[in-house]
Short mmCIF file of C-alpha atoms and ligand atoms in Angstrom, two decimals:
data_model
loop_
_atom_site.label_atom_id
_atom_site.label_comp_id
_atom_site.label_asym_id
_atom_site.label_seq_id
_atom_site.Cartn_x
_atom_site.Cartn_y
_atom_site.Cartn_z
CA UNK Y 1 -67.25 -97.87 -26.44
CA UNK Y 2 -68.79 -96.46 -23.50
CA UNK Y 3 -70.15 -93.06 -23.50
CA UNK Y 4 -67.61 -91.55 -21.10
CA UNK Y 5 -64.80 -93.07 -23.10
CA UNK Y 6 -66.06 -91.31 -26.20
CA UNK Y 7 -66.15 -88.00 -24.41
CA UNK Y 8 -62.67 -88.56 -23.08
CA UNK Y 9 -61.33 -89.29 -26.53
CA UNK Y 10 -63.05 -86.21 -27.88
CA UNK Y 11 -61.37 -83.98 -25.30
CA UNK Y 12 -57.93 -85.47 -26.02
CA UNK Y 13 -58.39 -84.95 -29.77
CA UNK Y 14 -59.57 -81.43 -29.18
CA UNK Y 15 -56.57 -80.56 -26.99
CA UNK Y 16 -54.27 -82.09 -29.57
CA UNK Y 17 -55.74 -80.04 -32.42
CA UNK Y 18 -55.66 -76.79 -30.47
CA UNK Y 19 -52.06 -77.48 -29.41
CA UNK Y 20 -51.09 -78.22 -32.96
CA UNK Y 21 -52.69 -75.06 -34.24
CA UNK Y 22 -50.82 -73.02 -31.60
CA UNK Y 23 -47.44 -74.56 -32.35
CA UNK Y 24 -47.89 -74.56 -36.02
CA UNK Y 25 -48.42 -70.85 -36.37
CA UNK Y 26 -49.14 -70.24 -39.95
CA UNK Y 27 -48.84 -66.39 -39.63
CA UNK Y 28 -45.49 -65.16 -40.97
CA UNK Y 29 -43.36 -62.77 -38.92
CA UNK Y 30 -40.45 -60.42 -39.46
CA UNK Y 31 -37.12 -60.95 -37.74
CA UNK Y 32 -34.70 -57.98 -37.86
CA UNK Y 33 -31.03 -58.51 -38.55
CA UNK Y 34 -29.30 -56.66 -35.79
CA UNK Y 35 -30.83 -54.64 -32.96
CA UNK Y 36 -34.14 -52.86 -32.93
CA UNK Y 37 -32.36 -49.73 -31.86
CA UNK Y 38 -29.06 -48.65 -33.39
CA UNK Y 39 -27.06 -45.55 -32.59
CA UNK Y 40 -24.72 -44.11 -35.18
CA UNK Y 41 -22.52 -41.05 -35.09
CA UNK Y 42 -23.34 -37.92 -36.96
CA UNK Y 43 -22.18 -38.18 -40.58
CA UNK Y 44 -21.50 -41.88 -40.21
CA UNK Y 45 -23.40 -43.67 -42.99
CA UNK Y 46 -26.18 -46.01 -42.01
CA UNK Y 47 -25.91 -49.51 -43.43
CA UNK Y 48 -29.25 -51.20 -43.68
CA UNK Y 49 -28.94 -54.62 -42.07
CA UNK Y 50 -32.22 -55.92 -43.42
CA UNK Y 51 -34.61 -58.49 -41.99
CA UNK Y 52 -35.77 -62.03 -42.51
CA UNK Y 53 -39.36 -63.16 -43.05
CA UNK Y 54 -40.15 -66.26 -41.02
CA UNK Y 55 -42.97 -68.22 -42.54
CA UNK Y 56 -44.13 -71.84 -42.61
CA UNK Y 57 -45.55 -71.55 -46.00
CA UNK Y 58 -43.38 -72.25 -48.94
CA UNK Y 59 -44.67 -69.20 -50.68
CA UNK Y 60 -42.22 -66.38 -50.85
CA UNK Y 61 -43.48 -63.25 -49.10
CA UNK Y 62 -42.16 -59.87 -50.21
CA UNK Y 63 -40.52 -57.69 -47.52
CA UNK Y 64 -40.88 -53.96 -47.88
CA UNK Y 65 -38.34 -51.65 -46.18
CA UNK Y 66 -39.30 -47.99 -45.86
CA UNK Y 67 -37.78 -45.03 -44.13
CA UNK Y 68 -34.82 -42.75 -44.39
CA UNK Y 69 -31.87 -41.97 -42.18
CA UNK Y 70 -30.33 -38.54 -42.63
CA UNK Y 71 -27.07 -39.07 -40.83
CA UNK Y 72 -26.10 -35.40 -41.30
CA UNK Y 73 -28.80 -34.47 -38.79
CA UNK Y 74 -29.10 -35.51 -35.18
CA UNK Y 75 -32.41 -37.24 -34.61
CA UNK Y 76 -34.33 -40.49 -34.26
CA UNK Y 77 -35.24 -42.17 -37.56
CA UNK Y 78 -37.57 -45.13 -38.05
CA UNK Y 79 -37.12 -47.84 -40.62
CA UNK Y 80 -40.33 -49.71 -41.24
CA UNK Y 81 -40.33 -53.35 -42.33
CA UNK Y 82 -43.63 -54.71 -43.61
CA UNK Y 83 -45.14 -57.73 -45.30
CA UNK Y 84 -48.64 -58.41 -46.56
CA UNK Y 85 -50.35 -61.57 -45.38
CA UNK Y 86 -53.95 -62.41 -46.05
CA UNK Y 87 -54.79 -58.75 -46.67
CA UNK Y 88 -53.21 -57.77 -43.43
CA UNK Y 89 -50.04 -55.77 -42.98
CA UNK Y 90 -47.47 -57.04 -40.54
CA UNK Y 91 -44.89 -54.51 -39.48
CA UNK Y 92 -41.71 -54.18 -37.50
CA UNK Y 93 -39.80 -51.03 -36.73
CA UNK Y 94 -36.13 -50.21 -36.17
CA UNK Y 95 -35.02 -46.93 -34.59
CA UNK Y 96 -31.79 -45.39 -35.83
CA UNK Y 97 -30.44 -42.74 -33.49
CA UNK Y 98 -28.07 -40.25 -35.10
CA UNK Y 99 -25.94 -38.63 -32.37
CA UNK Y 100 -22.88 -36.47 -31.98
CA UNK Y 101 -20.48 -36.86 -29.07
CA UNK Y 102 -19.25 -33.42 -28.24
CA UNK Y 103 -20.59 -32.10 -24.94
CA UNK Y 104 -22.19 -28.68 -24.67
CA UNK Y 105 -20.63 -26.12 -22.39
CA UNK Y 106 -21.86 -23.64 -19.77
CA UNK Y 107 -19.90 -20.45 -19.14
CA UNK Y 108 -20.73 -18.71 -15.87
CA UNK Y 109 -20.56 -14.95 -15.65
CA UNK Y 110 -18.66 -13.92 -12.54
CA UNK Y 111 -16.71 -16.09 -10.17
CA UNK Y 112 -17.31 -19.79 -9.69
CA UNK Y 113 -16.46 -19.32 -6.04
CA UNK Y 114 -18.51 -16.48 -4.67
CA UNK Y 115 -18.10 -14.91 -1.28
CA UNK Y 116 -21.43 -13.97 0.21
CA UNK Y 117 -22.45 -12.27 3.35
CA UNK Y 118 -24.09 -14.74 5.75
CA UNK Y 119 -27.87 -14.67 5.18
CA UNK Y 120 -27.49 -13.02 1.81
CA UNK Y 121 -28.72 -14.88 -1.23
CA UNK Y 122 -26.69 -15.08 -4.36
CA UNK Y 123 -27.91 -12.78 -7.12
CA UNK Y 124 -27.35 -14.50 -10.44
CA UNK Y 125 -24.82 -12.72 -12.59
CA UNK Y 126 -25.71 -14.80 -15.62
CA UNK Y 127 -24.52 -17.71 -17.72
CA UNK Y 128 -24.49 -18.91 -21.30
CA UNK Y 129 -24.64 -22.40 -22.75
CA UNK Y 130 -23.35 -23.41 -26.18
CA UNK Y 131 -23.15 -26.57 -28.14
CA UNK Y 132 -21.12 -27.30 -31.25
CA UNK Y 133 -24.21 -28.77 -32.94
CA UNK Y 134 -27.23 -27.05 -31.33
CA UNK Y 135 -25.73 -23.61 -30.93
CA UNK Y 136 -27.02 -21.48 -28.06
CA UNK Y 137 -28.59 -23.64 -25.33
CA UNK Y 138 -28.82 -20.99 -22.61
CA UNK Y 139 -32.60 -21.44 -22.39
CA UNK Y 140 -32.16 -25.13 -21.68
CA UNK Y 141 -29.95 -24.72 -18.63
CA UNK Y 142 -31.48 -26.15 -15.48
CA UNK Y 143 -30.26 -24.77 -12.16
CA UNK Y 144 -30.45 -26.83 -9.03
CA UNK Y 145 -30.15 -24.39 -6.16
CA UNK Y 146 -28.58 -25.59 -2.93
CA UNK Y 147 -27.48 -23.49 0.01
CA UNK Y 148 -23.77 -23.84 -0.63
CA UNK Y 149 -23.81 -24.20 -4.40
CA UNK Y 150 -25.86 -23.88 -7.55
CA UNK Y 151 -25.55 -26.75 -10.03
CA UNK Y 152 -26.03 -25.77 -13.65
CA UNK Y 153 -26.89 -28.58 -16.05
CA UNK Y 154 -27.62 -28.66 -19.74
CA UNK Y 155 -28.03 -31.41 -22.31
CA UNK Y 156 -27.61 -31.11 -26.03
CA UNK Y 157 -29.94 -32.74 -28.54
CA UNK Y 158 -27.68 -35.80 -28.50
CA UNK Y 159 -28.28 -36.08 -24.74
CA UNK Y 160 -24.68 -35.23 -23.96
CA UNK Y 161 -24.79 -33.69 -20.49
CA UNK Y 162 -22.70 -30.88 -19.07
CA UNK Y 163 -22.64 -29.76 -15.46
CA UNK Y 164 -20.86 -26.92 -13.74
CA UNK Y 165 -21.07 -25.58 -10.22
CA UNK Y 166 -20.98 -22.19 -8.60
CA UNK Y 167 -19.92 -22.42 -4.98
CA UNK Y 168 -20.80 -20.04 -2.23
CA UNK Y 169 -18.64 -19.20 0.70
CA UNK Y 170 -20.57 -17.41 3.39
CA UNK Y 171 -18.46 -15.04 5.34
CA UNK Y 172 -18.28 -11.41 6.31
CA UNK Y 173 -14.67 -10.56 5.69
CA UNK Y 174 -15.00 -6.79 5.90
CA UNK Y 175 -15.09 -4.68 9.00
CA UNK Y 176 -17.68 -1.95 9.20
CA UNK Y 177 -16.67 1.67 8.87
CA UNK Y 178 -17.51 4.76 10.86
CA UNK Y 179 -17.60 8.17 9.23
CA UNK Y 180 -17.47 11.16 11.52
CA UNK Y 181 -19.37 14.24 10.55
CA UNK Y 182 -17.38 17.34 11.14
CA UNK Y 183 -13.70 17.40 11.84
CA UNK Y 184 -11.93 14.61 13.69
CA UNK Y 185 -10.00 17.25 15.61
CA UNK Y 186 -12.00 20.07 17.12
CA UNK Y 187 -11.09 23.03 19.22
CA UNK Y 188 -13.55 24.71 21.57
CA UNK Y 189 -13.09 27.32 24.21
CA UNK Y 190 -13.31 26.52 27.87
CA UNK Y 191 -16.90 26.49 29.20
CA UNK Y 192 -18.37 26.31 25.73
CA UNK Y 193 -20.75 23.45 25.10
CA UNK Y 194 -19.51 20.55 23.07
CA UNK Y 195 -22.08 19.57 20.47
CA UNK Y 196 -21.69 16.16 18.92
CA UNK Y 197 -21.70 16.60 15.16
CA UNK Y 198 -22.73 13.05 14.49
CA UNK Y 199 -21.47 9.98 12.69
CA UNK Y 200 -22.51 7.19 10.40
CA UNK Y 201 -21.63 3.53 10.49
CA UNK Y 202 -21.99 1.12 7.64
CA UNK Y 203 -21.16 -2.52 7.12
CA UNK Y 204 -21.01 -4.35 3.80
CA UNK Y 205 -23.14 -7.19 5.20
CA UNK Y 206 -25.21 -5.61 7.95
CA UNK Y 207 -25.92 -2.30 6.24
CA UNK Y 208 -26.51 0.80 8.33
CA UNK Y 209 -25.12 0.33 11.85
CA UNK Y 210 -25.32 3.98 12.92
CA UNK Y 211 -27.78 3.23 15.72
CA UNK Y 212 -25.38 0.68 17.20
CA UNK Y 213 -22.37 2.96 17.50
CA UNK Y 214 -21.15 3.30 21.06
CA UNK Y 215 -19.49 6.54 22.04
CA UNK Y 216 -17.11 6.44 24.95
CA UNK Y 217 -15.06 9.12 26.60
CA UNK Y 218 -16.04 12.48 27.96
CA UNK Y 219 -15.36 16.09 27.19
CA UNK Y 220 -15.08 18.26 30.26
CA UNK Y 221 -15.30 21.70 28.78
CA UNK Y 222 -14.75 23.31 32.16
CA UNK Y 223 -11.19 22.00 32.24
CA UNK Y 224 -8.60 22.93 29.62
CA UNK Y 225 -7.16 19.84 28.00
CA UNK Y 226 -7.25 17.43 25.11
CA UNK Y 227 -10.13 14.96 25.19
CA UNK Y 228 -10.84 11.92 23.07
CA UNK Y 229 -14.17 10.49 22.11
CA UNK Y 230 -14.07 6.92 20.85
CA UNK Y 231 -16.73 5.66 18.47
CA UNK Y 232 -16.96 1.91 18.15
CA UNK Y 233 -19.28 -0.42 16.36
CA UNK Y 234 -19.24 -4.14 15.69
CA UNK Y 235 -20.83 -6.07 12.85
CA UNK Y 236 -22.58 -9.42 13.24
CA UNK Y 237 -19.36 -11.22 12.38
CA UNK Y 238 -17.62 -9.46 15.25
CA UNK Y 239 -15.44 -7.09 13.26
CA UNK Y 240 -14.92 -3.84 15.06
CA UNK Y 241 -14.62 -0.36 13.64
CA UNK Y 242 -13.22 2.43 15.69
CA UNK Y 243 -12.90 6.16 15.14
CA UNK Y 244 -11.58 8.85 17.40
CA UNK Y 245 -12.43 12.50 17.69
CA UNK Y 246 -10.05 14.75 19.51
CA UNK Y 247 -11.59 17.74 21.26
CA UNK Y 248 -9.23 20.39 22.48
CA UNK Y 249 -10.62 22.61 25.17
CA UNK Y 250 -8.54 25.78 25.09
CA UNK Y 251 -8.62 28.75 27.43
CA UNK Y 252 -10.96 31.44 26.25
CA UNK Y 253 -8.88 34.46 25.20
CA UNK Y 254 -7.88 36.05 28.48
CA UNK Y 255 -7.48 39.78 28.29
CA UNK Y 256 -5.38 39.78 31.45
CA UNK Y 257 -3.29 36.77 30.46
CA UNK Y 258 0.00 38.61 29.99
CA UNK Y 259 1.59 35.67 28.17
CA UNK Y 260 4.29 36.10 25.54
CA UNK Y 261 4.63 33.47 22.85
CA UNK Y 262 7.93 33.98 21.07
CA UNK Y 263 7.82 32.51 17.59
CA UNK Y 264 10.71 32.04 15.17
CA UNK Y 265 9.98 31.56 11.46
CA UNK Y 266 11.99 30.33 8.49
CA UNK Y 267 14.74 28.53 10.44
CA UNK Y 268 16.70 26.68 11.40
CA UNK Y 269 19.95 28.41 10.45
CA UNK Y 270 23.56 27.69 11.24
CA UNK Y 271 24.33 31.24 12.40
CA UNK Y 272 21.24 32.17 14.43
CA UNK Y 273 19.35 29.14 15.73
CA UNK Y 274 22.13 27.77 18.02
CA UNK Y 275 22.36 31.16 19.76
CA UNK Y 276 18.58 31.48 20.06
CA UNK Y 277 18.39 28.01 21.62
CA UNK Y 278 21.24 28.89 23.97
CA UNK Y 279 19.52 32.05 25.26
CA UNK Y 280 16.15 30.32 25.62
CA UNK Y 281 17.79 27.54 27.60
CA UNK Y 282 19.59 29.98 29.88
CA UNK Y 283 16.46 32.03 30.41
CA UNK Y 284 14.29 28.91 30.80
CA UNK Y 285 11.87 30.20 28.21
CA UNK Y 286 9.92 27.98 25.84
CA UNK Y 287 9.26 29.23 22.33
CA UNK Y 288 7.83 28.04 19.03
CA UNK Y 289 9.71 27.38 15.79
CA UNK Y 290 7.83 27.53 12.46
CA UNK Y 291 10.19 25.60 10.32
CA UNK Y 292 10.92 25.48 6.59
CA UNK Y 293 12.99 22.97 4.71
CA UNK Y 294 16.76 23.35 4.89
CA UNK Y 295 19.74 21.18 4.38
CA UNK Y 296 19.43 17.98 6.42
CA UNK Y 297 22.69 18.88 8.14
CA UNK Y 298 20.60 21.36 10.17
CA UNK Y 299 18.20 18.69 11.37
CA UNK Y 300 20.10 18.45 14.64
CA UNK Y 301 18.93 21.97 15.51
CA UNK Y 302 15.31 20.92 15.08
CA UNK Y 303 15.96 17.89 17.26
CA UNK Y 304 17.71 20.10 19.81
CA UNK Y 305 14.82 22.56 19.91
CA UNK Y 306 12.35 19.71 20.34
CA UNK Y 307 14.38 18.16 23.15
CA UNK Y 308 14.60 21.54 24.85
CA UNK Y 309 10.79 21.58 25.05
CA UNK Y 310 10.05 24.08 22.31
CA UNK Y 311 7.19 23.58 19.92
CA UNK Y 312 8.17 22.33 16.48
CA UNK Y 313 5.62 23.70 14.04
CA UNK Y 314 5.14 23.67 10.29
CA UNK Y 315 5.76 26.76 8.23
CA UNK Y 316 6.36 25.50 4.71
CA UNK Y 317 8.61 23.17 2.79
CA UNK Y 318 9.34 25.54 -0.09
CA UNK Y 319 8.08 28.88 1.28
CA UNK Y 320 7.35 29.72 -2.35
CA UNK Y 321 4.14 31.78 -2.47
CA UNK Y 322 3.61 31.29 -6.21
CA UNK Y 323 3.78 27.57 -5.75
CA UNK Y 324 1.97 26.90 -2.49
CA UNK Y 325 -0.92 29.27 -3.15
CA UNK Y 326 -1.45 28.03 -6.71
CA UNK Y 327 -3.85 25.31 -5.56
CA UNK Y 328 -5.06 23.45 -2.50
CA UNK Y 329 -3.27 20.40 -3.76
CA UNK Y 330 0.05 22.23 -4.08
CA UNK Y 331 -0.37 23.70 -0.62
CA UNK Y 332 -1.07 20.43 1.12
CA UNK Y 333 1.64 18.58 -0.76
CA UNK Y 334 4.09 21.19 0.48
CA UNK Y 335 2.67 21.00 4.01
CA UNK Y 336 2.82 17.21 4.06
CA UNK Y 337 6.46 17.23 2.98
CA UNK Y 338 7.35 19.47 5.90
CA UNK Y 339 5.15 17.54 8.30
CA UNK Y 340 6.78 14.26 7.29
CA UNK Y 341 10.25 15.69 7.67
CA UNK Y 342 9.52 17.09 11.13
CA UNK Y 343 7.87 13.90 12.28
CA UNK Y 344 10.88 11.90 11.11
CA UNK Y 345 13.14 14.11 13.21
CA UNK Y 346 11.08 14.40 16.39
CA UNK Y 347 8.83 11.35 16.17
CA UNK Y 348 5.80 13.57 16.71
CA UNK Y 349 3.35 14.72 14.08
CA UNK Y 350 3.12 18.51 14.19
CA UNK Y 351 -0.31 20.14 14.29
CA UNK Y 352 0.66 23.77 14.73
CA UNK Y 353 1.19 25.67 11.48
CA UNK Y 354 1.70 29.18 10.17
CA UNK Y 355 0.88 30.27 6.64
CA UNK Y 356 3.82 31.81 4.82
CA UNK Y 357 2.90 35.50 4.76
CA UNK Y 358 0.25 34.84 7.43
CA UNK Y 359 -3.42 34.04 6.83
CA UNK Y 360 -4.02 37.71 5.99
CA UNK Y 361 -1.47 37.74 3.16
CA UNK Y 362 -2.30 39.40 -0.13
CA UNK Y 363 0.52 37.77 -2.09
CA UNK Y 364 -1.91 34.92 -2.84
CA UNK Y 365 -4.41 37.15 -4.61
CA UNK Y 366 -3.36 35.72 -7.96
CA UNK Y 367 -5.59 32.83 -6.84
CA UNK Y 368 -8.77 34.45 -5.50
CA UNK Y 369 -10.26 32.89 -2.37
CA UNK Y 370 -7.40 30.46 -1.81
CA UNK Y 371 -6.70 31.61 1.75
CA UNK Y 372 -10.35 31.21 2.75
CA UNK Y 373 -10.39 27.71 1.37
CA UNK Y 374 -7.03 26.74 2.86
CA UNK Y 375 -7.86 28.06 6.32
CA UNK Y 376 -11.04 25.98 6.34
CA UNK Y 377 -9.47 22.83 4.99
CA UNK Y 378 -6.43 23.11 7.27
CA UNK Y 379 -8.72 23.34 10.29
CA UNK Y 380 -10.81 20.41 9.05
CA UNK Y 381 -7.67 18.33 8.84
CA UNK Y 382 -6.99 19.00 12.49
CA UNK Y 383 -4.26 21.62 12.13
CA UNK Y 384 -4.27 24.87 14.08
CA UNK Y 385 -2.74 27.85 12.38
CA UNK Y 386 -1.32 30.79 14.26
CA UNK Y 387 -0.72 34.29 12.99
CA UNK Y 388 0.74 36.93 15.30
CA UNK Y 389 -0.33 40.16 16.94
CA UNK Y 390 3.14 41.58 17.48
CA UNK Y 391 5.59 42.08 14.65
CA UNK Y 392 9.26 42.52 15.40
CA UNK Y 393 10.01 43.93 11.98
CA UNK Y 394 13.05 41.69 11.77
CA UNK Y 395 12.30 40.41 8.28
CA UNK Y 396 13.15 43.81 6.86
CA UNK Y 397 12.76 47.42 7.91
CA UNK Y 398 14.91 47.32 11.03
CA UNK Y 399 18.50 48.36 11.18
CA UNK Y 400 19.46 47.42 14.71
CA UNK Y 401 18.80 44.98 17.51
CA UNK Y 402 17.44 47.86 19.51
CA UNK Y 403 14.73 48.48 16.91
CA UNK Y 404 13.67 44.85 17.20
CA UNK Y 405 13.55 45.21 20.97
CA UNK Y 406 11.54 48.44 20.66
CA UNK Y 407 9.06 47.01 18.17
CA UNK Y 408 8.32 44.06 20.40
CA UNK Y 409 8.27 45.59 23.87
CA UNK Y 410 6.25 48.63 22.85
CA UNK Y 411 3.45 46.41 21.51
CA UNK Y 412 3.10 44.01 24.44
CA UNK Y 413 -0.27 44.05 26.14
CA UNK Y 414 -2.22 42.37 28.89
CA UNK Y 415 -3.35 39.55 26.66
CA UNK Y 416 -2.01 36.73 24.56
CA UNK Y 417 1.04 38.13 22.81
CA UNK Y 418 2.25 36.18 19.81
CA UNK Y 419 5.53 37.71 18.67
CA UNK Y 420 6.72 37.17 15.10
CA UNK Y 421 10.49 36.85 14.78
CA UNK Y 422 12.82 34.99 12.40
CA UNK Y 423 15.83 32.80 12.98
CA UNK Y 424 16.90 32.72 9.36
CA UNK Y 425 20.54 32.91 8.36
CA UNK Y 426 22.33 36.09 9.46
CA UNK Y 427 19.46 37.62 11.46
CA UNK Y 428 21.73 38.94 14.22
CA UNK Y 429 19.39 41.80 15.18
CA UNK Y 430 16.91 39.33 16.55
CA UNK Y 431 19.57 37.15 18.15
CA UNK Y 432 21.02 40.19 19.85
CA UNK Y 433 17.63 41.58 20.96
CA UNK Y 434 16.29 38.30 22.30
CA UNK Y 435 17.71 38.32 25.81
CA UNK Y 436 16.65 41.91 26.40
CA UNK Y 437 13.11 41.18 25.22
CA UNK Y 438 12.90 38.27 27.64
CA UNK Y 439 14.21 40.36 30.49
CA UNK Y 440 11.72 43.10 29.71
CA UNK Y 441 8.88 40.58 29.79
CA UNK Y 442 9.98 39.01 33.02
CA UNK Y 443 10.42 42.40 34.67
CA UNK Y 444 6.94 43.49 33.61
CA UNK Y 445 4.86 40.56 34.82
CA UNK Y 446 4.74 38.52 31.66
CA UNK Y 447 5.14 34.83 31.45
CA UNK Y 448 6.59 33.03 28.42
CA UNK Y 449 5.15 29.97 26.84
CA UNK Y 450 5.38 27.91 23.70
CA UNK Y 451 2.33 27.51 21.51
CA UNK Y 452 0.42 24.28 22.05
CA UNK Y 453 -2.84 22.87 20.83
CA UNK Y 454 -4.63 24.61 23.68
CA UNK Y 455 -3.13 28.06 23.19
CA UNK Y 456 -5.78 30.68 22.32
CA UNK Y 457 -5.57 30.91 18.57
CA UNK Y 458 -4.35 34.26 17.30
CA UNK Y 459 -5.39 34.72 13.72
CA UNK Y 460 -5.67 37.55 11.27
CA UNK Y 461 -8.64 38.51 9.19
CA UNK Y 462 -8.31 36.63 5.94
CA UNK Y 463 -7.90 39.03 3.03
CA UNK Y 464 -8.25 36.62 0.15
ZN1 ZN F 1 8.12 32.80 6.61
#
């Protein structure tokens, strides 16, 4: 054999031996029955599936199986399979996953659809997460925050996921509001200065908007009249708030006015009011009626007086001193009843009022200070109360029409004369004196007028 042939043969033999040794692996190995990873349900018992030892040798090799599965507890358990071979340990592992199937749960505090002001961020109201197996999982909640929603996710120890969402709707649904300081109806004398008392504006989304309030309208205090100031403000969303303040500019008390304001309290009545209206119509004189509640069958007289151009004013619904002066609440409930009734008859809300007994009454002294409080609150609500500076005495103390005539005409002066009379049932003295009183006034340079919101306010000194 030639030398190269020997070498060639040697290489072939070598490759053959190496190949044989590789294929004929003498090292034993472990082959598991079943998968290397098995999932079982909680409390389901684990059945060991065992393993086979693959070996070329005829010698039996002992397989050791170690490890425990506690199927009453969620977790990952290892079972270890091992054999000894030539002082070496060969191992294989199987993972048993014990799992439960019930999902955890997240409960959101507050709404799942939340309305937010544009450009406001949601302030978390809270949440709680529970799982049947793990108990409280609140700490494990992960929140993914997006602009239009927050996604809350949690997983229990068995990797069961739960997801819930809180959605955000960005909108400003509320209009702003304007709060006027001071009364919304004010009365000032001619040529006085009007001082703006101020205002505040607030919006639920934009916050304080006071600096953006626009005031429109003017008050010309040199001209008697009723003026309106309009306060408007708009929020970013375009909602508009509007408030109005009424400013009455009334003539300053004129000592040479020579005006007579005839006022009739406690009516209407079936026997007196029609005659009073008749005379006033014939004499073309406007007067003022301070009305109390009567049978609705007399409502036509109120309507008639209103249509004739007289002023329909509030006196009282009950005219019961004990009741109306017992509290502010009782007073205004009574006033509102009368106001509502008059408005339903005439279609106009009355603003002129007269306290039963006048603002100087002492019958209310069982409730100290009530008149002071009522006079203030009444004015704040926009009402104007009128007392009188001429009493006719017709509510008692006179015994003839002539006495009524005398009482009135002897007290008239060169100023605003507010005459207190009554058109209650059976008051014929007044009915019979009325035309003579009017004639006296006309013959002595007086004019007659009904009380309006711009009439100089005649009021007594409050005694309680
Ligand atoms: Zn009265």
